[in-house]
PDB file of C-alpha atoms in Angstrom:
ATOM      1  CA  MET A   1      53.373 115.535 156.649  1.00 87.00           C
ATOM      2  CA  ARG A   2      52.528 113.396 160.001  1.00 91.00           C
ATOM      3  CA  THR A   3      52.813 114.558 163.197  1.00 93.00           C
ATOM      4  CA  LEU A   4      55.413 112.586 165.363  1.00 91.00           C
ATOM      5  CA  PHE A   5      55.731 114.416 168.438  1.00 92.00           C
ATOM      6  CA  SER A   6      53.988 117.418 169.736  1.00 93.00           C
ATOM      7  CA  THR A   7      53.999 118.522 173.403  1.00 90.00           C
ATOM      8  CA  ALA A   8      50.918 119.760 173.402  1.00 91.00           C
ATOM      9  CA  ASP A   9      50.159 116.030 174.669  1.00 90.00           C
ATOM     10  CA  PHE A  10      51.932 115.789 177.761  1.00 88.00           C
ATOM     11  CA  LYS A  11      52.273 117.822 181.358  1.00 88.00           C
ATOM     12  CA  PRO A  12      54.465 120.891 181.163  1.00 85.00           C
ATOM     13  CA  LYS A  13      56.883 119.365 183.172  1.00 85.00           C
ATOM     14  CA  ASP A  14      57.374 116.514 181.368  1.00 87.00           C
ATOM     15  CA  SER A  15      57.642 118.670 177.625  1.00 88.00           C
ATOM     16  CA  PHE A  16      60.896 119.206 177.443  1.00 90.00           C
ATOM     17  CA  ARG A  17      62.389 115.915 178.927  1.00 89.00           C
ATOM     18  CA  LEU A  18      59.918 113.826 176.440  1.00 91.00           C
ATOM     19  CA  TRP A  19      61.203 116.466 173.289  1.00 92.00           C
ATOM     20  CA  ARG A  20      64.750 116.035 173.815  1.00 89.00           C
ATOM     21  CA  GLU A  21      63.998 112.280 174.182  1.00 89.00           C
ATOM     22  CA  THR A  22      62.389 112.244 171.002  1.00 87.00           C
ATOM     23  CA  ILE A  23      64.871 113.959 168.849  1.00 87.00           C
ATOM     24  CA  PHE A  24      67.389 111.887 170.599  1.00 84.00           C
ATOM     25  CA  GLU A  25      65.639 108.213 169.582  1.00 80.00           C
ATOM     26  CA  ARG A  26      63.448 109.278 166.017  1.00 76.00           C
ATOM     27  CA  ILE A  27      65.777 112.470 164.542  1.00 77.00           C
ATOM     28  CA  VAL A  28      69.606 112.234 165.568  1.00 79.00           C
ATOM     29  CA  PRO A  29      71.485 112.223 168.856  1.00 81.00           C
ATOM     30  CA  VAL A  30      72.268 115.522 170.149  1.00 87.00           C
ATOM     31  CA  GLU A  31      72.626 117.471 172.889  1.00 89.00           C
ATOM     32  CA  LEU A  32      69.446 120.199 173.375  1.00 89.00           C
ATOM     33  CA  THR A  33      69.319 122.848 176.319  1.00 89.00           C
ATOM     34  CA  PRO A  34      65.831 125.053 176.421  1.00 88.00           C
ATOM     35  CA  ALA A  35      66.593 129.005 177.269  1.00 81.00           C
ATOM     36  CA  ALA A  36      63.128 128.344 179.771  1.00 74.00           C
ATOM     37  CA  ALA A  37      62.467 124.009 179.903  1.00 65.00           C
ATOM     38  CA  HIS A  38      58.969 124.662 182.591  1.00 72.00           C
ATOM     39  CA  ALA A  39      57.370 126.742 179.138  1.00 82.00           C
ATOM     40  CA  PHE A  40      59.310 125.138 176.448  1.00 90.00           C
ATOM     41  CA  THR A  41      56.518 123.229 173.491  1.00 92.00           C
ATOM     42  CA  GLY A  42      57.455 121.680 170.030  1.00 93.00           C
ATOM     43  CA  THR A  43      56.096 119.838 167.333  1.00 95.00           C
ATOM     44  CA  LEU A  44      57.434 117.182 165.065  1.00 94.00           C
ATOM     45  CA  GLU A  45      56.320 116.738 161.744  1.00 94.00           C
ATOM     46  CA  ALA A  46      58.142 114.037 159.003  1.00 93.00           C
ATOM     47  CA  ALA A  47      57.176 113.784 155.409  1.00 93.00           C
ATOM     48  CA  GLU A  48      59.263 110.607 153.316  1.00 93.00           C
ATOM     49  CA  VAL A  49      59.848 111.646 149.330  1.00 93.00           C
ATOM     50  CA  GLY A  50      61.713 109.615 147.197  1.00 91.00           C
ATOM     51  CA  PRO A  51      64.679 108.550 149.081  1.00 91.00           C
ATOM     52  CA  LEU A  52      64.894 112.207 150.973  1.00 93.00           C
ATOM     53  CA  LEU A  53      63.601 112.332 154.959  1.00 93.00           C
ATOM     54  CA  ILE A  54      61.859 116.182 155.198  1.00 95.00           C
ATOM     55  CA  THR A  55      61.163 117.005 159.211  1.00 94.00           C
ATOM     56  CA  ARG A  56      59.001 120.158 160.311  1.00 95.00           C
ATOM     57  CA  VAL A  57      60.038 121.398 163.670  1.00 95.00           C
ATOM     58  CA  THR A  58      58.354 124.009 165.475  1.00 95.00           C
ATOM     59  CA  GLN A  59      59.812 124.982 168.819  1.00 94.00           C
ATOM     60  CA  SER A  60      60.882 127.206 171.841  1.00 93.00           C
ATOM     61  CA  ALA A  61      64.056 128.895 171.911  1.00 91.00           C
ATOM     62  CA  VAL A  62      66.427 126.158 172.141  1.00 91.00           C
ATOM     63  CA  THR A  63      70.923 125.413 171.779  1.00 92.00           C
ATOM     64  CA  THR A  64      71.456 122.442 169.879  1.00 92.00           C
ATOM     65  CA  VAL A  65      74.735 120.963 170.159  1.00 91.00           C
ATOM     66  CA  ALA A  66      76.325 117.902 168.058  1.00 88.00           C
ATOM     67  CA  THR A  67      79.466 116.410 169.792  1.00 87.00           C
ATOM     68  CA  PRO A  68      82.003 113.926 168.850  1.00 85.00           C
ATOM     69  CA  ASP A  69      80.184 111.241 171.131  1.00 84.00           C
ATOM     70  CA  THR A  70      76.543 112.139 169.820  1.00 82.00           C
ATOM     71  CA  ILE A  71      77.530 111.753 166.074  1.00 83.00           C
ATOM     72  CA  ARG A  72      79.042 109.076 166.990  1.00 79.00           C
ATOM     73  CA  ARG A  73      76.034 107.279 167.892  1.00 77.00           C
ATOM     74  CA  HIS A  74      74.366 107.537 164.872  1.00 71.00           C
ATOM     75  CA  GLY A  75      74.557 106.535 161.378  1.00 70.00           C
ATOM     76  CA  LYS A  76      73.339 109.714 159.110  1.00 75.00           C
ATOM     77  CA  HIS A  77      77.149 110.211 157.919  1.00 82.00           C
ATOM     78  CA  GLU A  78      75.655 109.387 154.752  1.00 87.00           C
ATOM     79  CA  THR A  79      73.944 112.322 154.506  1.00 90.00           C
ATOM     80  CA  LEU A  80      73.682 115.654 155.047  1.00 92.00           C
ATOM     81  CA  ASN A  81      70.987 118.268 157.118  1.00 93.00           C
ATOM     82  CA  VAL A  82      69.900 121.200 154.440  1.00 96.00           C
ATOM     83  CA  ALA A  83      67.884 123.393 156.446  1.00 96.00           C
ATOM     84  CA  PHE A  84      65.248 126.128 156.304  1.00 96.00           C
ATOM     85  CA  THR A  85      64.838 128.802 158.493  1.00 96.00           C
ATOM     86  CA  LEU A  86      60.900 129.683 158.718  1.00 95.00           C
ATOM     87  CA  GLN A  87      60.561 131.199 161.130  1.00 95.00           C
ATOM     88  CA  GLY A  88      61.992 132.734 163.755  1.00 94.00           C
ATOM     89  CA  ARG A  89      65.882 133.516 163.791  1.00 93.00           C
ATOM     90  CA  VAL A  90      68.155 130.653 164.410  1.00 93.00           C
ATOM     91  CA  PHE A  91      72.620 131.296 165.001  1.00 93.00           C
ATOM     92  CA  SER A  92      74.217 128.216 163.081  1.00 92.00           C
ATOM     93  CA  ALA A  93      78.234 127.452 163.508  1.00 92.00           C
ATOM     94  CA  GLN A  94      80.466 124.178 162.040  1.00 90.00           C
ATOM     95  CA  ASP A  95      84.060 124.350 160.565  1.00 86.00           C
ATOM     96  CA  ASP A  96      84.893 127.784 161.939  1.00 81.00           C
ATOM     97  CA  ARG A  97      82.615 129.513 160.260  1.00 85.00           C
ATOM     98  CA  THR A  98      79.054 130.930 162.464  1.00 87.00           C
ATOM     99  CA  ALA A  99      76.433 132.658 160.407  1.00 89.00           C
ATOM    100  CA  ILE A 100      72.658 133.550 160.980  1.00 91.00           C
ATOM    101  CA  GLN A 101      69.250 132.898 159.458  1.00 94.00           C
ATOM    102  CA  ASN A 102      66.370 134.407 159.379  1.00 94.00           C
ATOM    103  CA  PRO A 103      63.144 133.461 157.433  1.00 95.00           C
ATOM    104  CA  GLY A 104      63.567 132.286 153.670  1.00 95.00           C
ATOM    105  CA  ASP A 105      67.179 131.535 154.051  1.00 96.00           C
ATOM    106  CA  ILE A 106      68.750 128.287 154.226  1.00 96.00           C
ATOM    107  CA  VAL A 107      71.906 126.666 155.573  1.00 96.00           C
ATOM    108  CA  VAL A 108      74.066 123.216 155.470  1.00 95.00           C
ATOM    109  CA  MET A 109      75.076 121.270 158.446  1.00 94.00           C
ATOM    110  CA  ASP A 110      77.093 118.121 157.970  1.00 92.00           C
ATOM    111  CA  ARG A 111      77.912 115.224 160.152  1.00 89.00           C
ATOM    112  CA  ARG A 112      80.477 117.163 162.131  1.00 88.00           C
ATOM    113  CA  PRO A 113      80.795 118.966 165.616  1.00 91.00           C
ATOM    114  CA  ALA A 114      78.115 121.906 165.396  1.00 91.00           C
ATOM    115  CA  THR A 115      76.191 124.794 167.219  1.00 92.00           C
ATOM    116  CA  MET A 116      72.507 125.503 166.142  1.00 92.00           C
ATOM    117  CA  ALA A 117      71.129 127.828 168.825  1.00 91.00           C
ATOM    118  CA  SER A 118      68.095 130.573 168.902  1.00 91.00           C
ATOM    119  CA  ASP A 119      66.578 132.515 171.016  1.00 84.00           C
ATOM    120  CA  VAL A 120      63.130 133.172 170.113  1.00 89.00           C
ATOM    121  CA  ASP A 121      60.017 130.689 168.846  1.00 92.00           C
ATOM    122  CA  THR A 122      61.483 128.854 165.427  1.00 95.00           C
ATOM    123  CA  GLN A 123      60.134 127.032 162.613  1.00 96.00           C
ATOM    124  CA  THR A 124      62.813 125.080 160.427  1.00 96.00           C
ATOM    125  CA  LEU A 125      62.563 122.318 157.693  1.00 95.00           C
ATOM    126  CA  PHE A 126      65.638 119.649 157.487  1.00 95.00           C
ATOM    127  CA  VAL A 127      65.975 117.788 154.728  1.00 96.00           C
ATOM    128  CA  GLU A 128      68.356 115.209 155.131  1.00 94.00           C
ATOM    129  CA  VAL A 129      70.517 114.680 151.205  1.00 93.00           C
ATOM    130  CA  PRO A 130      72.518 112.137 150.120  1.00 92.00           C
ATOM    131  CA  ARG A 131      75.959 113.526 150.678  1.00 90.00           C
ATOM    132  CA  GLU A 132      77.247 112.506 147.884  1.00 88.00           C
ATOM    133  CA  SER A 133      74.815 114.612 145.756  1.00 89.00           C
ATOM    134  CA  LEU A 134      76.631 117.654 147.248  1.00 91.00           C
ATOM    135  CA  GLU A 135      79.759 116.607 147.044  1.00 88.00           C
ATOM    136  CA  ARG A 136      80.035 115.342 143.596  1.00 84.00           C
ATOM    137  CA  ALA A 137      78.540 118.639 142.205  1.00 85.00           C
ATOM    138  CA  LEU A 138      80.461 121.141 144.785  1.00 86.00           C
ATOM    139  CA  GLY A 139      83.264 119.718 146.152  1.00 83.00           C
ATOM    140  CA  SER A 140      84.125 119.124 150.023  1.00 83.00           C
ATOM    141  CA  THR A 141      81.315 120.471 152.046  1.00 89.00           C
ATOM    142  CA  ARG A 142      83.856 122.327 154.042  1.00 86.00           C
ATOM    143  CA  ARG A 143      83.308 124.562 151.513  1.00 85.00           C
ATOM    144  CA  PHE A 144      79.411 126.013 152.099  1.00 90.00           C
ATOM    145  CA  THR A 145      79.060 124.161 156.078  1.00 91.00           C
ATOM    146  CA  ALA A 146      77.005 127.214 158.322  1.00 91.00           C
ATOM    147  CA  LEU A 147      77.477 129.480 155.253  1.00 91.00           C
ATOM    148  CA  THR A 148      73.980 131.366 155.211  1.00 93.00           C
ATOM    149  CA  ILE A 149      72.237 131.153 151.809  1.00 94.00           C
ATOM    150  CA  SER A 150      70.332 133.860 151.420  1.00 93.00           C
ATOM    151  CA  ALA A 151      66.569 134.107 151.263  1.00 93.00           C
ATOM    152  CA  ASP A 152      67.402 137.646 148.473  1.00 91.00           C
ATOM    153  CA  GLN A 153      69.178 134.860 145.997  1.00 90.00           C
ATOM    154  CA  PRO A 154      66.084 134.130 143.350  1.00 88.00           C
ATOM    155  CA  GLY A 155      67.275 130.098 143.743  1.00 88.00           C
ATOM    156  CA  THR A 156      66.983 130.439 147.188  1.00 92.00           C
ATOM    157  CA  SER A 157      63.040 131.447 147.170  1.00 90.00           C
ATOM    158  CA  MET A 158      62.943 128.905 144.488  1.00 92.00           C
ATOM    159  CA  VAL A 159      63.862 125.940 146.187  1.00 95.00           C
ATOM    160  CA  THR A 160      62.105 126.803 149.717  1.00 94.00           C
ATOM    161  CA  ALA A 161      58.662 127.477 147.572  1.00 94.00           C
ATOM    162  CA  PHE A 162      59.717 123.914 145.721  1.00 95.00           C
ATOM    163  CA  PHE A 163      60.383 122.345 149.047  1.00 96.00           C
ATOM    164  CA  GLN A 164      56.891 123.563 151.371  1.00 94.00           C
ATOM    165  CA  GLN A 165      54.788 122.427 148.189  1.00 94.00           C
ATOM    166  CA  LEU A 166      56.718 119.086 148.114  1.00 95.00           C
ATOM    167  CA  ILE A 167      55.673 118.126 151.410  1.00 93.00           C
ATOM    168  CA  ARG A 168      51.549 119.530 150.358  1.00 92.00           C
ATOM    169  CA  ASN A 169      51.606 116.838 148.056  1.00 92.00           C
ATOM    170  CA  ALA A 170      53.355 114.210 149.587  1.00 91.00           C
ATOM    171  CA  GLY A 171      50.977 111.914 150.625  1.00 89.00           C
ATOM    172  CA  ARG A 172      49.712 111.658 146.515  1.00 92.00           C
ATOM    173  CA  LEU A 173      52.704 111.428 144.921  1.00 92.00           C
ATOM    174  CA  THR A 174      53.172 107.276 143.123  1.00 93.00           C
ATOM    175  CA  PRO A 175      56.852 106.497 143.922  1.00 92.00           C
ATOM    176  CA  ASP A 176      58.221 106.588 140.187  1.00 92.00           C
ATOM    177  CA  MET A 177      57.116 110.751 140.826  1.00 94.00           C
ATOM    178  CA  ALA A 178      58.253 111.113 144.401  1.00 93.00           C
ATOM    179  CA  ASN A 179      61.525 109.454 143.223  1.00 93.00           C
ATOM    180  CA  ARG A 180      61.526 112.065 140.107  1.00 93.00           C
ATOM    181  CA  MET A 181      60.773 115.229 142.354  1.00 95.00           C
ATOM    182  CA  ALA A 182      63.269 114.593 144.902  1.00 94.00           C
ATOM    183  CA  SER A 183      65.860 114.908 142.463  1.00 93.00           C
ATOM    184  CA  VAL A 184      64.718 118.258 141.193  1.00 95.00           C
ATOM    185  CA  GLY A 185      64.655 119.056 145.317  1.00 95.00           C
ATOM    186  CA  VAL A 186      68.871 117.913 145.380  1.00 95.00           C
ATOM    187  CA  ASP A 187      69.389 119.880 142.093  1.00 94.00           C
ATOM    188  CA  LEU A 188      67.536 123.156 143.094  1.00 95.00           C
ATOM    189  CA  ILE A 189      69.444 122.822 146.273  1.00 95.00           C
ATOM    190  CA  VAL A 190      72.985 122.614 144.726  1.00 94.00           C
ATOM    191  CA  ALA A 191      72.217 125.705 142.477  1.00 93.00           C
ATOM    192  CA  SER A 192      71.735 127.932 145.729  1.00 93.00           C
ATOM    193  CA  ILE A 193      75.035 126.602 147.031  1.00 93.00           C
ATOM    194  CA  ALA A 194      76.625 126.989 143.868  1.00 90.00           C
ATOM    195  CA  GLU A 195      75.206 130.900 143.478  1.00 88.00           C
ATOM    196  CA  ARG A 196      76.136 131.592 146.998  1.00 88.00           C
ATOM    197  CA  LEU A 197      79.636 130.054 146.840  1.00 85.00           C
ATOM    198  CA  ALA A 198      79.664 132.392 143.109  1.00 80.00           C
ATOM    199  CA  HIS A 199      79.580 135.064 145.561  1.00 74.00           C
ATOM    200  CA  GLU A 200      82.029 133.984 148.410  1.00 63.00           C
ATOM    201  CA  THR A 201      85.291 133.199 146.359  1.00 52.00           C
ATOM    202  CA  PRO A 202      84.725 134.784 143.097  1.00 48.00           C
ATOM    203  CA  LYS A 203      88.949 134.987 142.805  1.00 48.00           C
ATOM    204  CA  ASN A 204      88.496 131.088 143.080  1.00 61.00           C
ATOM    205  CA  ILE A 205      85.459 130.523 140.100  1.00 66.00           C
ATOM    206  CA  GLN A 206      87.784 129.192 137.783  1.00 74.00           C
ATOM    207  CA  SER A 207      89.288 126.769 139.659  1.00 79.00           C
ATOM    208  CA  VAL A 208      85.474 126.317 140.897  1.00 75.00           C
ATOM    209  CA  LEU A 209      84.631 125.321 137.467  1.00 79.00           C
ATOM    210  CA  ILE A 210      87.713 123.111 136.273  1.00 86.00           C
ATOM    211  CA  PHE A 211      86.685 121.319 139.344  1.00 85.00           C
ATOM    212  CA  GLN A 212      82.889 120.674 138.410  1.00 82.00           C
ATOM    213  CA  ARG A 213      84.326 119.977 134.302  1.00 86.00           C
ATOM    214  CA  ALA A 214      86.646 117.121 135.920  1.00 90.00           C
ATOM    215  CA  LEU A 215      83.945 115.723 137.874  1.00 88.00           C
ATOM    216  CA  ALA A 216      81.627 115.591 135.025  1.00 87.00           C
ATOM    217  CA  HIS A 217      84.123 114.492 132.518  1.00 91.00           C
ATOM    218  CA  ILE A 218      84.239 111.633 135.630  1.00 91.00           C
ATOM    219  CA  GLU A 219      80.647 110.359 135.306  1.00 89.00           C
ATOM    220  CA  ALA A 220      80.281 110.447 131.263  1.00 89.00           C
ATOM    221  CA  HIS A 221      83.141 108.744 130.885  1.00 91.00           C
ATOM    222  CA  LEU A 222      83.425 106.114 133.942  1.00 90.00           C
ATOM    223  CA  GLY A 223      83.236 103.134 131.408  1.00 91.00           C
ATOM    224  CA  ASP A 224      86.119 104.064 129.949  1.00 92.00           C
ATOM    225  CA  VAL A 225      88.665 101.321 131.309  1.00 91.00           C
ATOM    226  CA  ASN A 226      91.626 103.873 129.832  1.00 92.00           C
ATOM    227  CA  LEU A 227      90.418 107.123 132.629  1.00 93.00           C
ATOM    228  CA  ASP A 228      93.156 107.754 135.120  1.00 93.00           C
ATOM    229  CA  PRO A 229      94.429 110.990 136.157  1.00 94.00           C
ATOM    230  CA  ALA A 230      96.729 112.097 133.768  1.00 93.00           C
ATOM    231  CA  ARG A 231      94.004 111.366 130.780  1.00 93.00           C
ATOM    232  CA  LEU A 232      91.610 113.223 133.334  1.00 94.00           C
ATOM    233  CA  ALA A 233      93.907 116.662 133.342  1.00 92.00           C
ATOM    234  CA  ALA A 234      94.603 116.738 129.680  1.00 92.00           C
ATOM    235  CA  ALA A 235      90.453 116.144 128.598  1.00 91.00           C
ATOM    236  CA  VAL A 236      90.951 119.631 130.844  1.00 90.00           C
ATOM    237  CA  GLY A 237      93.264 121.377 129.821  1.00 90.00           C
ATOM    238  CA  VAL A 238      95.290 121.743 132.956  1.00 89.00           C
ATOM    239  CA  SER A 239      98.336 119.873 134.025  1.00 91.00           C
ATOM    240  CA  LEU A 240      98.201 116.601 136.234  1.00 92.00           C
ATOM    241  CA  ARG A 241      99.890 118.591 139.229  1.00 92.00           C
ATOM    242  CA  HIS A 242      97.522 121.608 138.354  1.00 91.00           C
ATOM    243  CA  LEU A 243      94.430 119.249 138.807  1.00 92.00           C
ATOM    244  CA  GLN A 244      95.546 117.264 141.699  1.00 92.00           C
ATOM    245  CA  ALA A 245      95.962 120.224 143.766  1.00 90.00           C
ATOM    246  CA  LEU A 246      92.576 121.186 143.317  1.00 88.00           C
ATOM    247  CA  PHE A 247      91.066 117.555 144.337  1.00 89.00           C
ATOM    248  CA  ARG A 248      93.450 118.233 147.136  1.00 87.00           C
ATOM    249  CA  GLU A 249      91.824 121.002 148.738  1.00 81.00           C
ATOM    250  CA  GLN A 250      88.009 119.027 148.306  1.00 78.00           C
ATOM    251  CA  ASP A 251      89.751 116.537 150.660  1.00 79.00           C
ATOM    252  CA  ARG A 252      89.804 113.875 147.357  1.00 85.00           C
ATOM    253  CA  ASN A 253      92.701 111.762 145.389  1.00 91.00           C
ATOM    254  CA  ILE A 254      91.522 111.723 141.876  1.00 93.00           C
ATOM    255  CA  ALA A 255      92.343 107.842 141.323  1.00 93.00           C
ATOM    256  CA  ASP A 256      90.187 106.781 144.523  1.00 92.00           C
ATOM    257  CA  TRP A 257      87.559 109.419 143.053  1.00 92.00           C
ATOM    258  CA  ILE A 258      87.247 107.676 139.993  1.00 93.00           C
ATOM    259  CA  TRP A 259      87.292 104.195 141.697  1.00 92.00           C
ATOM    260  CA  ARG A 260      84.535 104.925 144.136  1.00 90.00           C
ATOM    261  CA  ARG A 261      82.613 106.016 141.256  1.00 91.00           C
ATOM    262  CA  ARG A 262      82.931 103.138 139.122  1.00 92.00           C
ATOM    263  CA  LEU A 263      82.228 101.453 142.363  1.00 92.00           C
ATOM    264  CA  GLU A 264      79.150 103.329 143.299  1.00 90.00           C
ATOM    265  CA  ILE A 265      77.786 103.087 140.004  1.00 91.00           C
ATOM    266  CA  ALA A 266      78.316  99.524 139.903  1.00 92.00           C
ATOM    267  CA  ALA A 267      76.496  98.488 142.580  1.00 90.00           C
ATOM    268  CA  GLN A 268      73.641 100.769 141.935  1.00 88.00           C
ATOM    269  CA  ARG A 269      73.277  98.942 138.508  1.00 90.00           C
ATOM    270  CA  LEU A 270      73.615  95.059 140.501  1.00 91.00           C
ATOM    271  CA  ALA A 271      70.425  96.727 142.607  1.00 87.00           C
ATOM    272  CA  ASP A 272      68.961  98.089 138.895  1.00 85.00           C
ATOM    273  CA  PRO A 273      66.337  95.004 137.430  1.00 85.00           C
ATOM    274  CA  GLY A 274      67.226  97.159 134.099  1.00 85.00           C
ATOM    275  CA  PHE A 275      70.562  95.589 134.310  1.00 88.00           C
ATOM    276  CA  ALA A 276      69.760  92.372 135.292  1.00 88.00           C
ATOM    277  CA  HIS A 277      70.070  90.784 131.912  1.00 90.00           C
ATOM    278  CA  LEU A 278      74.197  91.895 132.739  1.00 89.00           C
ATOM    279  CA  ALA A 279      76.500  89.414 133.519  1.00 92.00           C
ATOM    280  CA  VAL A 280      78.781  90.911 136.168  1.00 92.00           C
ATOM    281  CA  GLY A 281      81.634  90.506 134.449  1.00 92.00           C
ATOM    282  CA  GLU A 282      79.599  92.623 131.757  1.00 92.00           C
ATOM    283  CA  LEU A 283      78.911  94.786 133.665  1.00 93.00           C
ATOM    284  CA  ALA A 284      82.181  94.956 135.467  1.00 92.00           C
ATOM    285  CA  TYR A 285      83.292  95.914 132.093  1.00 93.00           C
ATOM    286  CA  SER A 286      80.761  98.479 131.437  1.00 92.00           C
ATOM    287  CA  CYS A 287      81.949 100.707 134.915  1.00 93.00           C
ATOM    288  CA  GLY A 288      85.445 100.632 133.609  1.00 93.00           C
ATOM    289  CA  PHE A 289      87.056  97.557 134.805  1.00 93.00           C
ATOM    290  CA  CYS A 290      89.252  95.220 133.128  1.00 90.00           C
ATOM    291  CA  THR A 291      88.748  92.065 134.887  1.00 90.00           C
ATOM    292  CA  GLN A 292      86.022  90.639 136.730  1.00 91.00           C
ATOM    293  CA  SER A 293      88.121  89.384 139.195  1.00 92.00           C
ATOM    294  CA  HIS A 294      89.707  93.134 139.684  1.00 91.00           C
ATOM    295  CA  PHE A 295      86.204  94.473 139.707  1.00 93.00           C
ATOM    296  CA  SER A 296      84.812  91.505 142.518  1.00 93.00           C
ATOM    297  CA  ARG A 297      87.887  91.785 145.024  1.00 93.00           C
ATOM    298  CA  ARG A 298      87.521  95.838 144.768  1.00 92.00           C
ATOM    299  CA  PHE A 299      83.760  94.990 145.331  1.00 93.00           C
ATOM    300  CA  LYS A 300      83.991  93.231 148.187  1.00 91.00           C
ATOM    301  CA  GLU A 301      86.987  95.562 149.438  1.00 90.00           C
ATOM    302  CA  THR A 302      84.090  98.467 149.933  1.00 89.00           C
ATOM    303  CA  TYR A 303      81.010  96.733 150.953  1.00 88.00           C
ATOM    304  CA  GLY A 304      81.822  93.227 152.653  1.00 90.00           C
ATOM    305  CA  ILE A 305      80.073  91.120 150.153  1.00 92.00           C
ATOM    306  CA  SER A 306      80.721  89.788 146.441  1.00 92.00           C
ATOM    307  CA  PRO A 307      79.323  91.524 143.454  1.00 93.00           C
ATOM    308  CA  SER A 308      76.233  88.639 142.939  1.00 91.00           C
ATOM    309  CA  GLU A 309      75.700  88.395 146.783  1.00 91.00           C
ATOM    310  CA  HIS A 310      75.090  92.518 146.355  1.00 89.00           C
ATOM    311  CA  ARG A 311      72.378  91.724 143.091  1.00 89.00           C
ATOM    312  CA  TRP A 312      71.092  89.011 145.332  1.00 87.00           C
ATOM    313  CA  ARG A 313      70.633  90.843 148.353  1.00 82.00           C
ATOM    314  CA  ASN A 314      69.205  93.713 146.360  1.00 76.00           C
ATOM    315  CA  ARG A 315      66.501  92.457 144.189  1.00 68.00           C
ATOM    316  CA  GLY A 316      66.313  88.509 145.129  1.00 49.00           C
ATOM    317  CA  ALA A 317      67.629  87.754 141.669  1.00 42.00           C
ATOM    318  CA  PRO A 318      69.870  84.875 140.782  1.00 42.00           C
ATOM    319  CA  GLU A 319      73.403  85.244 140.476  1.00 41.00           C
ATOM    320  CA  HIS A 320      74.896  85.546 136.893  1.00 42.00           C
ATOM    321  CA  ALA A 321      77.515  83.754 135.759  1.00 38.00           C
ATOM    322  CA  GLY A 322      80.906  85.991 134.796  1.00 38.00           C
TER     323      GLY A 322
END
């Protein structure tokens, strides 16, 4: 990992002020309050592995607060922070849930008002994970934010060891391998959270399985132009009303989610050289759209540009006629 900042390079009287400015400007805007500003020490290290930004923060006792005002100042709403406590003890609070993380524990924090605090020196590994990767598999983040994923779980120790090894070797990975390892890491995080949730809500496990089965069916059948909420409910063996209720519990609407995933997959394919041979109309149909005009209208409403312009901006490829 490369060192972005260390208070060891500055006079003690300036240490905390400079630390706070660095966190605010280079990581994420938050309010920081130290236990003792005059004796504050901190080191900030970072590595990028594929799409993942990984940051290791070693610091004196401090309270970190994300307020509505600070949240509005950053543009990281499409990611979540997965925090691995390596040393010390951390108190976390978000969404009316509070918990304590000891060394080896993991906690997920969303981009909503939250508090993380410690009364001792700590070292924490923060991994910024795409929101979509976790919500697609686990549902709304409100189910698991500020929930301690204990080091006692087999999956937790595995994912922690994986990321520590990953950052040690990050500089030697090819771009393709880095992307693959990042994907493996996210899958391990998802598995650890799912393992924790299985213990947290055993009475609702059947509902969780139905919801996850529905999400998996959507992913596997996005190209089916006939896929709609009623057919999805029939495919997973429940009534439409029951499935709608399960999606509402996760702050989702079935039809909106299907169209959102179709658009996201289409956007990915437009930027992928492997799909450059497909005209926009063909690509739209493969993602479940009946007509190119319908696809183009929805795409522009969502992304602000046409599908052809998105393809050109991301890959510099010539526009295809529909």
